[in-house]
């Protein structure tokens, strides 16, 4: 202390494996969790951007070198990968809730390189469970996650391992979502309606104010609505 996981690089792999081998998996896991911030918000120990850069630039090579050293290193690589994915998934979930849509898309694009690095590291270490977790998580998310998945595929396109099933599954998921969009009926001329997602802050609310707004948005012919509000 003070030490953050961002200080750990592939140059430390052999030294870290010696520590992990001496003290065991539980101790190593506790140490890595402490280096990740112990559940504190990212800004409390160095910031989100610094961590995302570390994931994108250092995680794949670090995990590969740890995994190549033997059983203790392979276990440490899996622990490191699991903690990294848990941290990244929390940030993706937060980004998916942001508005406006342009800001949400910007934040999701920023998480694309870390996502690609996690899948690359999982492939390098043979961690099929992490790959399944990532792909399963993406499949469960709402449509805006397509921006993240497409950006991750572009980020991984040049350095992607041959025969990587995880990126293939991610590409298939993106293709299915895009086909679903293309299959939607074309909007007719003069249709000004906006369909809200049922789980959204307005679409899922039953109060009178949201009901009034929802009725206007769903009306195909109305283009303007003068609505005096007290607050």
PDB file of C-alpha atoms in Angstrom:
ATOM      1  CA  UNK A   1       0.000   0.000   0.000  1.00  0.00           C
ATOM      2  CA  UNK A   2      -0.470   2.265  -1.850  1.00  0.00           C
ATOM      3  CA  UNK A   3      -0.777  -0.025  -4.854  1.00  0.00           C
ATOM      4  CA  UNK A   4      -3.376  -0.301  -7.615  1.00  0.00           C
ATOM      5  CA  UNK A   5      -3.938  -3.045 -10.125  1.00  0.00           C
ATOM      6  CA  UNK A   6      -2.917  -0.582 -12.850  1.00  0.00           C
ATOM      7  CA  UNK A   7       0.644  -0.846 -11.502  1.00  0.00           C
ATOM      8  CA  UNK A   8       0.728  -4.557 -12.368  1.00  0.00           C
ATOM      9  CA  UNK A   9       2.198  -5.318 -15.809  1.00  0.00           C
ATOM     10  CA  UNK A  10       3.561  -8.346 -17.615  1.00  0.00           C
ATOM     11  CA  UNK A  11       7.054  -7.379 -16.402  1.00  0.00           C
ATOM     12  CA  UNK A  12       5.917  -8.380 -12.896  1.00  0.00           C
ATOM     13  CA  UNK A  13       4.437 -11.728 -13.947  1.00  0.00           C
ATOM     14  CA  UNK A  14       7.214 -14.002 -12.657  1.00  0.00           C
ATOM     15  CA  UNK A  15       7.508 -12.162  -9.326  1.00  0.00           C
ATOM     16  CA  UNK A  16       3.749 -12.156  -8.839  1.00  0.00           C
ATOM     17  CA  UNK A  17       3.540 -15.888  -9.531  1.00  0.00           C
ATOM     18  CA  UNK A  18       6.128 -16.566  -6.811  1.00  0.00           C
ATOM     19  CA  UNK A  19       3.976 -14.651  -4.327  1.00  0.00           C
ATOM     20  CA  UNK A  20       0.779 -16.380  -5.470  1.00  0.00           C
ATOM     21  CA  UNK A  21       2.423 -19.805  -5.252  1.00  0.00           C
ATOM     22  CA  UNK A  22       3.705 -19.106  -1.739  1.00  0.00           C
ATOM     23  CA  UNK A  23       0.490 -17.748  -0.235  1.00  0.00           C
ATOM     24  CA  UNK A  24      -2.240 -19.585  -2.144  1.00  0.00           C
ATOM     25  CA  UNK A  25      -5.293 -18.695  -4.200  1.00  0.00           C
ATOM     26  CA  UNK A  26      -7.445 -17.229  -1.423  1.00  0.00           C
ATOM     27  CA  UNK A  27      -4.726 -14.838  -0.274  1.00  0.00           C
ATOM     28  CA  UNK A  28      -3.967 -13.903  -3.892  1.00  0.00           C
ATOM     29  CA  UNK A  29      -7.650 -13.237  -4.574  1.00  0.00           C
ATOM     30  CA  UNK A  30      -7.927 -10.986  -1.516  1.00  0.00           C
ATOM     31  CA  UNK A  31      -4.823  -9.104  -2.616  1.00  0.00           C
ATOM     32  CA  UNK A  32      -6.142  -8.558  -6.135  1.00  0.00           C
ATOM     33  CA  UNK A  33      -9.499  -7.384  -4.806  1.00  0.00           C
ATOM     34  CA  UNK A  34      -7.692  -4.860  -2.628  1.00  0.00           C
ATOM     35  CA  UNK A  35      -5.692  -3.673  -5.638  1.00  0.00           C
ATOM     36  CA  UNK A  36      -8.972  -3.276  -7.556  1.00  0.00           C
ATOM     37  CA  UNK A  37     -10.210  -0.885  -4.881  1.00  0.00           C
ATOM     38  CA  UNK A  38     -12.211  -3.178  -2.636  1.00  0.00           C
ATOM     39  CA  UNK A  39     -15.574  -2.065  -4.031  1.00  0.00           C
ATOM     40  CA  UNK A  40     -14.837   1.652  -3.773  1.00  0.00           C
ATOM     41  CA  UNK A  41     -15.887   3.892  -6.675  1.00  0.00           C
ATOM     42  CA  UNK A  42     -13.243   4.123  -9.389  1.00  0.00           C
ATOM     43  CA  UNK A  43     -12.591   7.835  -8.850  1.00  0.00           C
ATOM     44  CA  UNK A  44     -11.493   7.070  -5.284  1.00  0.00           C
ATOM     45  CA  UNK A  45      -8.395   5.184  -6.399  1.00  0.00           C
ATOM     46  CA  UNK A  46      -7.271   6.554  -9.748  1.00  0.00           C
ATOM     47  CA  UNK A  47     -10.171   6.925 -12.135  1.00  0.00           C
ATOM     48  CA  UNK A  48     -12.058   5.006 -14.719  1.00  0.00           C
ATOM     49  CA  UNK A  49     -10.017   6.130 -17.726  1.00  0.00           C
ATOM     50  CA  UNK A  50      -6.717   4.953 -16.279  1.00  0.00           C
ATOM     51  CA  UNK A  51      -8.158   1.531 -15.515  1.00  0.00           C
ATOM     52  CA  UNK A  52      -9.746   1.154 -18.931  1.00  0.00           C
ATOM     53  CA  UNK A  53      -6.412   2.009 -20.538  1.00  0.00           C
ATOM     54  CA  UNK A  54      -4.654  -0.591 -18.360  1.00  0.00           C
ATOM     55  CA  UNK A  55      -7.196  -3.251 -19.329  1.00  0.00           C
ATOM     56  CA  UNK A  56      -6.864  -2.485 -23.037  1.00  0.00           C
ATOM     57  CA  UNK A  57      -3.074  -2.293 -23.099  1.00  0.00           C
ATOM     58  CA  UNK A  58      -1.833  -4.634 -20.367  1.00  0.00           C
ATOM     59  CA  UNK A  59      -4.411  -7.262 -19.466  1.00  0.00           C
ATOM     60  CA  UNK A  60      -4.039  -9.707 -22.409  1.00  0.00           C
ATOM     61  CA  UNK A  61      -0.244  -9.957 -22.248  1.00  0.00           C
ATOM     62  CA  UNK A  62      -0.229 -10.062 -18.433  1.00  0.00           C
ATOM     63  CA  UNK A  63      -2.785 -12.875 -18.287  1.00  0.00           C
ATOM     64  CA  UNK A  64      -0.962 -14.793 -21.027  1.00  0.00           C
ATOM     65  CA  UNK A  65       2.368 -14.615 -19.174  1.00  0.00           C
ATOM     66  CA  UNK A  66       0.790 -15.586 -15.849  1.00  0.00           C
ATOM     67  CA  UNK A  67      -0.996 -18.517 -17.469  1.00  0.00           C
ATOM     68  CA  UNK A  68       2.220 -19.755 -19.103  1.00  0.00           C
ATOM     69  CA  UNK A  69       4.085 -20.068 -15.781  1.00  0.00           C
ATOM     70  CA  UNK A  70       2.079 -22.996 -14.441  1.00  0.00           C
ATOM     71  CA  UNK A  71      -0.830 -23.780 -12.125  1.00  0.00           C
ATOM     72  CA  UNK A  72      -0.339 -20.914  -9.652  1.00  0.00           C
ATOM     73  CA  UNK A  73       0.021 -18.402 -12.471  1.00  0.00           C
ATOM     74  CA  UNK A  74      -2.985 -19.806 -14.343  1.00  0.00           C
ATOM     75  CA  UNK A  75      -5.134 -19.508 -11.215  1.00  0.00           C
ATOM     76  CA  UNK A  76      -3.952 -15.932 -10.677  1.00  0.00           C
ATOM     77  CA  UNK A  77      -4.741 -15.088 -14.311  1.00  0.00           C
ATOM     78  CA  UNK A  78      -8.293 -16.407 -13.908  1.00  0.00           C
ATOM     79  CA  UNK A  79      -8.796 -14.403 -10.718  1.00  0.00           C
ATOM     80  CA  UNK A  80      -7.455 -11.271 -12.386  1.00  0.00           C
ATOM     81  CA  UNK A  81      -9.664 -11.817 -15.415  1.00  0.00           C
ATOM     82  CA  UNK A  82     -12.792 -12.406 -13.323  1.00  0.00           C
ATOM     83  CA  UNK A  83     -12.234  -9.235 -11.290  1.00  0.00           C
ATOM     84  CA  UNK A  84     -11.575  -7.225 -14.439  1.00  0.00           C
ATOM     85  CA  UNK A  85     -14.758  -8.434 -16.080  1.00  0.00           C
ATOM     86  CA  UNK A  86     -16.824  -7.741 -12.940  1.00  0.00           C
ATOM     87  CA  UNK A  87     -15.504  -4.161 -12.863  1.00  0.00           C
ATOM     88  CA  UNK A  88     -16.097  -3.672 -16.589  1.00  0.00           C
ATOM     89  CA  UNK A  89     -19.618  -5.133 -16.459  1.00  0.00           C
ATOM     90  CA  UNK A  90     -20.575  -2.639 -13.741  1.00  0.00           C
ATOM     91  CA  UNK A  91     -19.369   0.227 -15.915  1.00  0.00           C
ATOM     92  CA  UNK A  92     -21.211  -1.112 -18.957  1.00  0.00           C
ATOM     93  CA  UNK A  93     -24.434  -1.383 -16.942  1.00  0.00           C
ATOM     94  CA  UNK A  94     -24.010   2.210 -15.782  1.00  0.00           C
ATOM     95  CA  UNK A  95     -23.311   3.439 -19.319  1.00  0.00           C
ATOM     96  CA  UNK A  96     -26.405   1.707 -20.708  1.00  0.00           C
ATOM     97  CA  UNK A  97     -28.592   3.784 -18.373  1.00  0.00           C
ATOM     98  CA  UNK A  98     -27.173   7.132 -19.447  1.00  0.00           C
ATOM     99  CA  UNK A  99     -28.922   9.788 -21.468  1.00  0.00           C
ATOM    100  CA  UNK A 100     -28.996  11.453 -23.910  1.00  0.00           C
ATOM    101  CA  UNK A 101     -28.329   8.712 -26.436  1.00  0.00           C
ATOM    102  CA  UNK A 102     -25.277  10.487 -27.868  1.00  0.00           C
ATOM    103  CA  UNK A 103     -23.591  10.570 -24.455  1.00  0.00           C
ATOM    104  CA  UNK A 104     -24.497   6.934 -23.818  1.00  0.00           C
ATOM    105  CA  UNK A 105     -22.996   5.924 -27.177  1.00  0.00           C
ATOM    106  CA  UNK A 106     -19.793   7.840 -26.391  1.00  0.00           C
ATOM    107  CA  UNK A 107     -19.382   6.060 -23.059  1.00  0.00           C
ATOM    108  CA  UNK A 108     -20.093   2.652 -24.587  1.00  0.00           C
ATOM    109  CA  UNK A 109     -17.544   3.223 -27.337  1.00  0.00           C
ATOM    110  CA  UNK A 110     -14.997   4.040 -24.638  1.00  0.00           C
ATOM    111  CA  UNK A 111     -15.580   0.601 -23.087  1.00  0.00           C
ATOM    112  CA  UNK A 112     -15.065  -1.248 -26.380  1.00  0.00           C
ATOM    113  CA  UNK A 113     -11.278  -1.630 -26.103  1.00  0.00           C
ATOM    114  CA  UNK A 114     -11.492  -3.051 -22.544  1.00  0.00           C
ATOM    115  CA  UNK A 115     -14.206  -5.489 -23.643  1.00  0.00           C
ATOM    116  CA  UNK A 116     -12.110  -6.656 -26.593  1.00  0.00           C
ATOM    117  CA  UNK A 117      -9.073  -7.030 -24.319  1.00  0.00           C
ATOM    118  CA  UNK A 118     -11.029  -9.156 -21.845  1.00  0.00           C
ATOM    119  CA  UNK A 119     -12.192 -11.535 -24.578  1.00  0.00           C
ATOM    120  CA  UNK A 120      -8.650 -11.684 -25.981  1.00  0.00           C
ATOM    121  CA  UNK A 121      -7.228 -12.465 -22.524  1.00  0.00           C
ATOM    122  CA  UNK A 122      -9.902 -15.113 -21.954  1.00  0.00           C
ATOM    123  CA  UNK A 123      -8.929 -16.777 -25.223  1.00  0.00           C
ATOM    124  CA  UNK A 124      -5.216 -16.635 -24.397  1.00  0.00           C
ATOM    125  CA  UNK A 125      -5.805 -18.322 -21.034  1.00  0.00           C
ATOM    126  CA  UNK A 126      -8.427 -20.799 -22.222  1.00  0.00           C
ATOM    127  CA  UNK A 127     -11.037 -19.280 -19.895  1.00  0.00           C
ATOM    128  CA  UNK A 128     -14.236 -20.458 -21.578  1.00  0.00           C
ATOM    129  CA  UNK A 129     -16.260 -19.556 -18.469  1.00  0.00           C
ATOM    130  CA  UNK A 130     -15.305 -15.883 -18.773  1.00  0.00           C
ATOM    131  CA  UNK A 131     -16.133 -15.901 -22.474  1.00  0.00           C
ATOM    132  CA  UNK A 132     -19.551 -17.389 -21.689  1.00  0.00           C
ATOM    133  CA  UNK A 133     -20.144 -14.768 -18.985  1.00  0.00           C
ATOM    134  CA  UNK A 134     -19.334 -11.902 -21.328  1.00  0.00           C
ATOM    135  CA  UNK A 135     -21.396 -13.169 -24.266  1.00  0.00           C
ATOM    136  CA  UNK A 136     -24.294 -14.098 -21.978  1.00  0.00           C
ATOM    137  CA  UNK A 137     -24.248 -10.630 -20.436  1.00  0.00           C
ATOM    138  CA  UNK A 138     -24.304  -8.926 -23.852  1.00  0.00           C
ATOM    139  CA  UNK A 139     -27.235 -11.067 -24.988  1.00  0.00           C
ATOM    140  CA  UNK A 140     -29.323 -10.012 -21.983  1.00  0.00           C
ATOM    141  CA  UNK A 141     -28.862  -6.263 -22.493  1.00  0.00           C
ATOM    142  CA  UNK A 142     -31.151  -3.845 -24.300  1.00  0.00           C
ATOM    143  CA  UNK A 143     -30.584  -2.744 -27.888  1.00  0.00           C
ATOM    144  CA  UNK A 144     -28.104   0.113 -27.149  1.00  0.00           C
ATOM    145  CA  UNK A 145     -25.467  -2.519 -26.244  1.00  0.00           C
ATOM    146  CA  UNK A 146     -25.087  -3.111 -30.007  1.00  0.00           C
ATOM    147  CA  UNK A 147     -22.946   0.031 -30.154  1.00  0.00           C
ATOM    148  CA  UNK A 148     -20.545  -1.482 -27.616  1.00  0.00           C
ATOM    149  CA  UNK A 149     -20.409  -4.882 -29.297  1.00  0.00           C
ATOM    150  CA  UNK A 150     -19.752  -3.454 -32.759  1.00  0.00           C
ATOM    151  CA  UNK A 151     -17.045  -1.149 -31.427  1.00  0.00           C
ATOM    152  CA  UNK A 152     -15.394  -4.067 -29.596  1.00  0.00           C
ATOM    153  CA  UNK A 153     -15.362  -6.116 -32.806  1.00  0.00           C
ATOM    154  CA  UNK A 154     -13.718  -3.239 -34.676  1.00  0.00           C
ATOM    155  CA  UNK A 155     -11.170  -2.788 -31.878  1.00  0.00           C
ATOM    156  CA  UNK A 156     -10.242  -6.478 -31.957  1.00  0.00           C
ATOM    157  CA  UNK A 157     -10.268  -6.877 -35.723  1.00  0.00           C
ATOM    158  CA  UNK A 158      -6.510  -6.490 -36.283  1.00  0.00           C
ATOM    159  CA  UNK A 159      -5.155  -8.364 -33.271  1.00  0.00           C
ATOM    160  CA  UNK A 160      -7.861 -10.962 -32.969  1.00  0.00           C
ATOM    161  CA  UNK A 161      -6.680 -14.576 -32.473  1.00  0.00           C
ATOM    162  CA  UNK A 162      -7.485 -17.033 -35.259  1.00  0.00           C
ATOM    163  CA  UNK A 163     -10.444 -19.282 -34.575  1.00  0.00           C
ATOM    164  CA  UNK A 164     -11.603 -17.198 -31.633  1.00  0.00           C
ATOM    165  CA  UNK A 165     -15.098 -18.457 -30.876  1.00  0.00           C
ATOM    166  CA  UNK A 166     -15.914 -15.616 -28.447  1.00  0.00           C
ATOM    167  CA  UNK A 167     -15.573 -12.899 -31.076  1.00  0.00           C
ATOM    168  CA  UNK A 168     -17.481 -15.089 -33.506  1.00  0.00           C
ATOM    169  CA  UNK A 169     -20.356 -15.329 -31.027  1.00  0.00           C
ATOM    170  CA  UNK A 170     -20.216 -11.578 -30.465  1.00  0.00           C
ATOM    171  CA  UNK A 171     -20.384 -10.988 -34.225  1.00  0.00           C
ATOM    172  CA  UNK A 172     -23.359 -13.359 -34.517  1.00  0.00           C
ATOM    173  CA  UNK A 173     -25.146 -11.480 -31.726  1.00  0.00           C
ATOM    174  CA  UNK A 174     -24.554  -8.146 -33.488  1.00  0.00           C
ATOM    175  CA  UNK A 175     -25.776  -9.572 -36.797  1.00  0.00           C
ATOM    176  CA  UNK A 176     -28.974 -10.874 -35.172  1.00  0.00           C
ATOM    177  CA  UNK A 177     -29.690  -7.496 -33.568  1.00  0.00           C
ATOM    178  CA  UNK A 178     -29.079  -5.631 -36.839  1.00  0.00           C
ATOM    179  CA  UNK A 179     -31.310  -8.051 -38.763  1.00  0.00           C
ATOM    180  CA  UNK A 180     -34.065  -7.460 -36.212  1.00  0.00           C
ATOM    181  CA  UNK A 181     -33.759  -3.706 -36.768  1.00  0.00           C
ATOM    182  CA  UNK A 182     -33.903  -4.102 -40.546  1.00  0.00           C
ATOM    183  CA  UNK A 183     -36.977  -6.326 -40.264  1.00  0.00           C
ATOM    184  CA  UNK A 184     -39.009  -3.597 -38.583  1.00  0.00           C
ATOM    185  CA  UNK A 185     -41.752  -2.145 -40.810  1.00  0.00           C
ATOM    186  CA  UNK A 186     -40.900   1.117 -42.508  1.00  0.00           C
ATOM    187  CA  UNK A 187     -42.419   4.196 -40.910  1.00  0.00           C
ATOM    188  CA  UNK A 188     -45.308   5.526 -42.966  1.00  0.00           C
ATOM    189  CA  UNK A 189     -45.370   9.091 -44.232  1.00  0.00           C
ATOM    190  CA  UNK A 190     -46.778  11.462 -41.625  1.00  0.00           C
ATOM    191  CA  UNK A 191     -46.137   9.103 -38.701  1.00  0.00           C
ATOM    192  CA  UNK A 192     -44.538  11.200 -35.931  1.00  0.00           C
ATOM    193  CA  UNK A 193     -44.979   8.698 -33.103  1.00  0.00           C
ATOM    194  CA  UNK A 194     -42.188   7.598 -30.802  1.00  0.00           C
ATOM    195  CA  UNK A 195     -42.407   4.182 -29.188  1.00  0.00           C
ATOM    196  CA  UNK A 196     -40.916   4.160 -25.713  1.00  0.00           C
ATOM    197  CA  UNK A 197     -39.283   1.065 -24.212  1.00  0.00           C
ATOM    198  CA  UNK A 198     -41.578  -0.400 -21.538  1.00  0.00           C
ATOM    199  CA  UNK A 199     -38.754  -0.517 -18.974  1.00  0.00           C
ATOM    200  CA  UNK A 200     -37.780   3.154 -19.440  1.00  0.00           C
ATOM    201  CA  UNK A 201     -38.422   6.031 -16.995  1.00  0.00           C
ATOM    202  CA  UNK A 202     -41.521   7.206 -18.923  1.00  0.00           C
ATOM    203  CA  UNK A 203     -42.670   4.031 -20.641  1.00  0.00           C
ATOM    204  CA  UNK A 204     -42.785   2.112 -17.387  1.00  0.00           C
ATOM    205  CA  UNK A 205     -44.321   4.819 -15.181  1.00  0.00           C
ATOM    206  CA  UNK A 206     -48.072   4.970 -14.441  1.00  0.00           C
ATOM    207  CA  UNK A 207     -48.340   8.531 -13.034  1.00  0.00           C
ATOM    208  CA  UNK A 208     -50.561  11.120 -14.749  1.00  0.00           C
ATOM    209  CA  UNK A 209     -47.641  13.228 -16.002  1.00  0.00           C
ATOM    210  CA  UNK A 210     -45.907  10.334 -17.700  1.00  0.00           C
ATOM    211  CA  UNK A 211     -49.252   9.153 -19.073  1.00  0.00           C
ATOM    212  CA  UNK A 212     -49.837  12.544 -20.684  1.00  0.00           C
ATOM    213  CA  UNK A 213     -46.351  12.592 -22.198  1.00  0.00           C
ATOM    214  CA  UNK A 214     -46.630   8.987 -23.374  1.00  0.00           C
ATOM    215  CA  UNK A 215     -49.978   9.669 -25.083  1.00  0.00           C
ATOM    216  CA  UNK A 216     -48.455  12.584 -27.006  1.00  0.00           C
ATOM    217  CA  UNK A 217     -45.378  10.615 -28.054  1.00  0.00           C
ATOM    218  CA  UNK A 218     -47.476   7.688 -29.270  1.00  0.00           C
ATOM    219  CA  UNK A 219     -49.812   9.910 -31.319  1.00  0.00           C
ATOM    220  CA  UNK A 220     -48.944   9.515 -35.004  1.00  0.00           C
ATOM    221  CA  UNK A 221     -50.282  12.869 -36.177  1.00  0.00           C
ATOM    222  CA  UNK A 222     -49.375  15.347 -33.408  1.00  0.00           C
ATOM    223  CA  UNK A 223     -46.039  17.114 -33.884  1.00  0.00           C
ATOM    224  CA  UNK A 224     -46.117  19.701 -31.079  1.00  0.00           C
ATOM    225  CA  UNK A 225     -47.531  19.822 -27.568  1.00  0.00           C
ATOM    226  CA  UNK A 226     -47.705  22.991 -25.459  1.00  0.00           C
ATOM    227  CA  UNK A 227     -47.775  21.680 -21.928  1.00  0.00           C
ATOM    228  CA  UNK A 228     -47.429  24.140 -18.985  1.00  0.00           C
ATOM    229  CA  UNK A 229     -45.683  22.408 -16.113  1.00  0.00           C
ATOM    230  CA  UNK A 230     -45.332  23.556 -12.534  1.00  0.00           C
ATOM    231  CA  UNK A 231     -41.859  22.029 -12.235  1.00  0.00           C
TER     232      UNK A 231
END
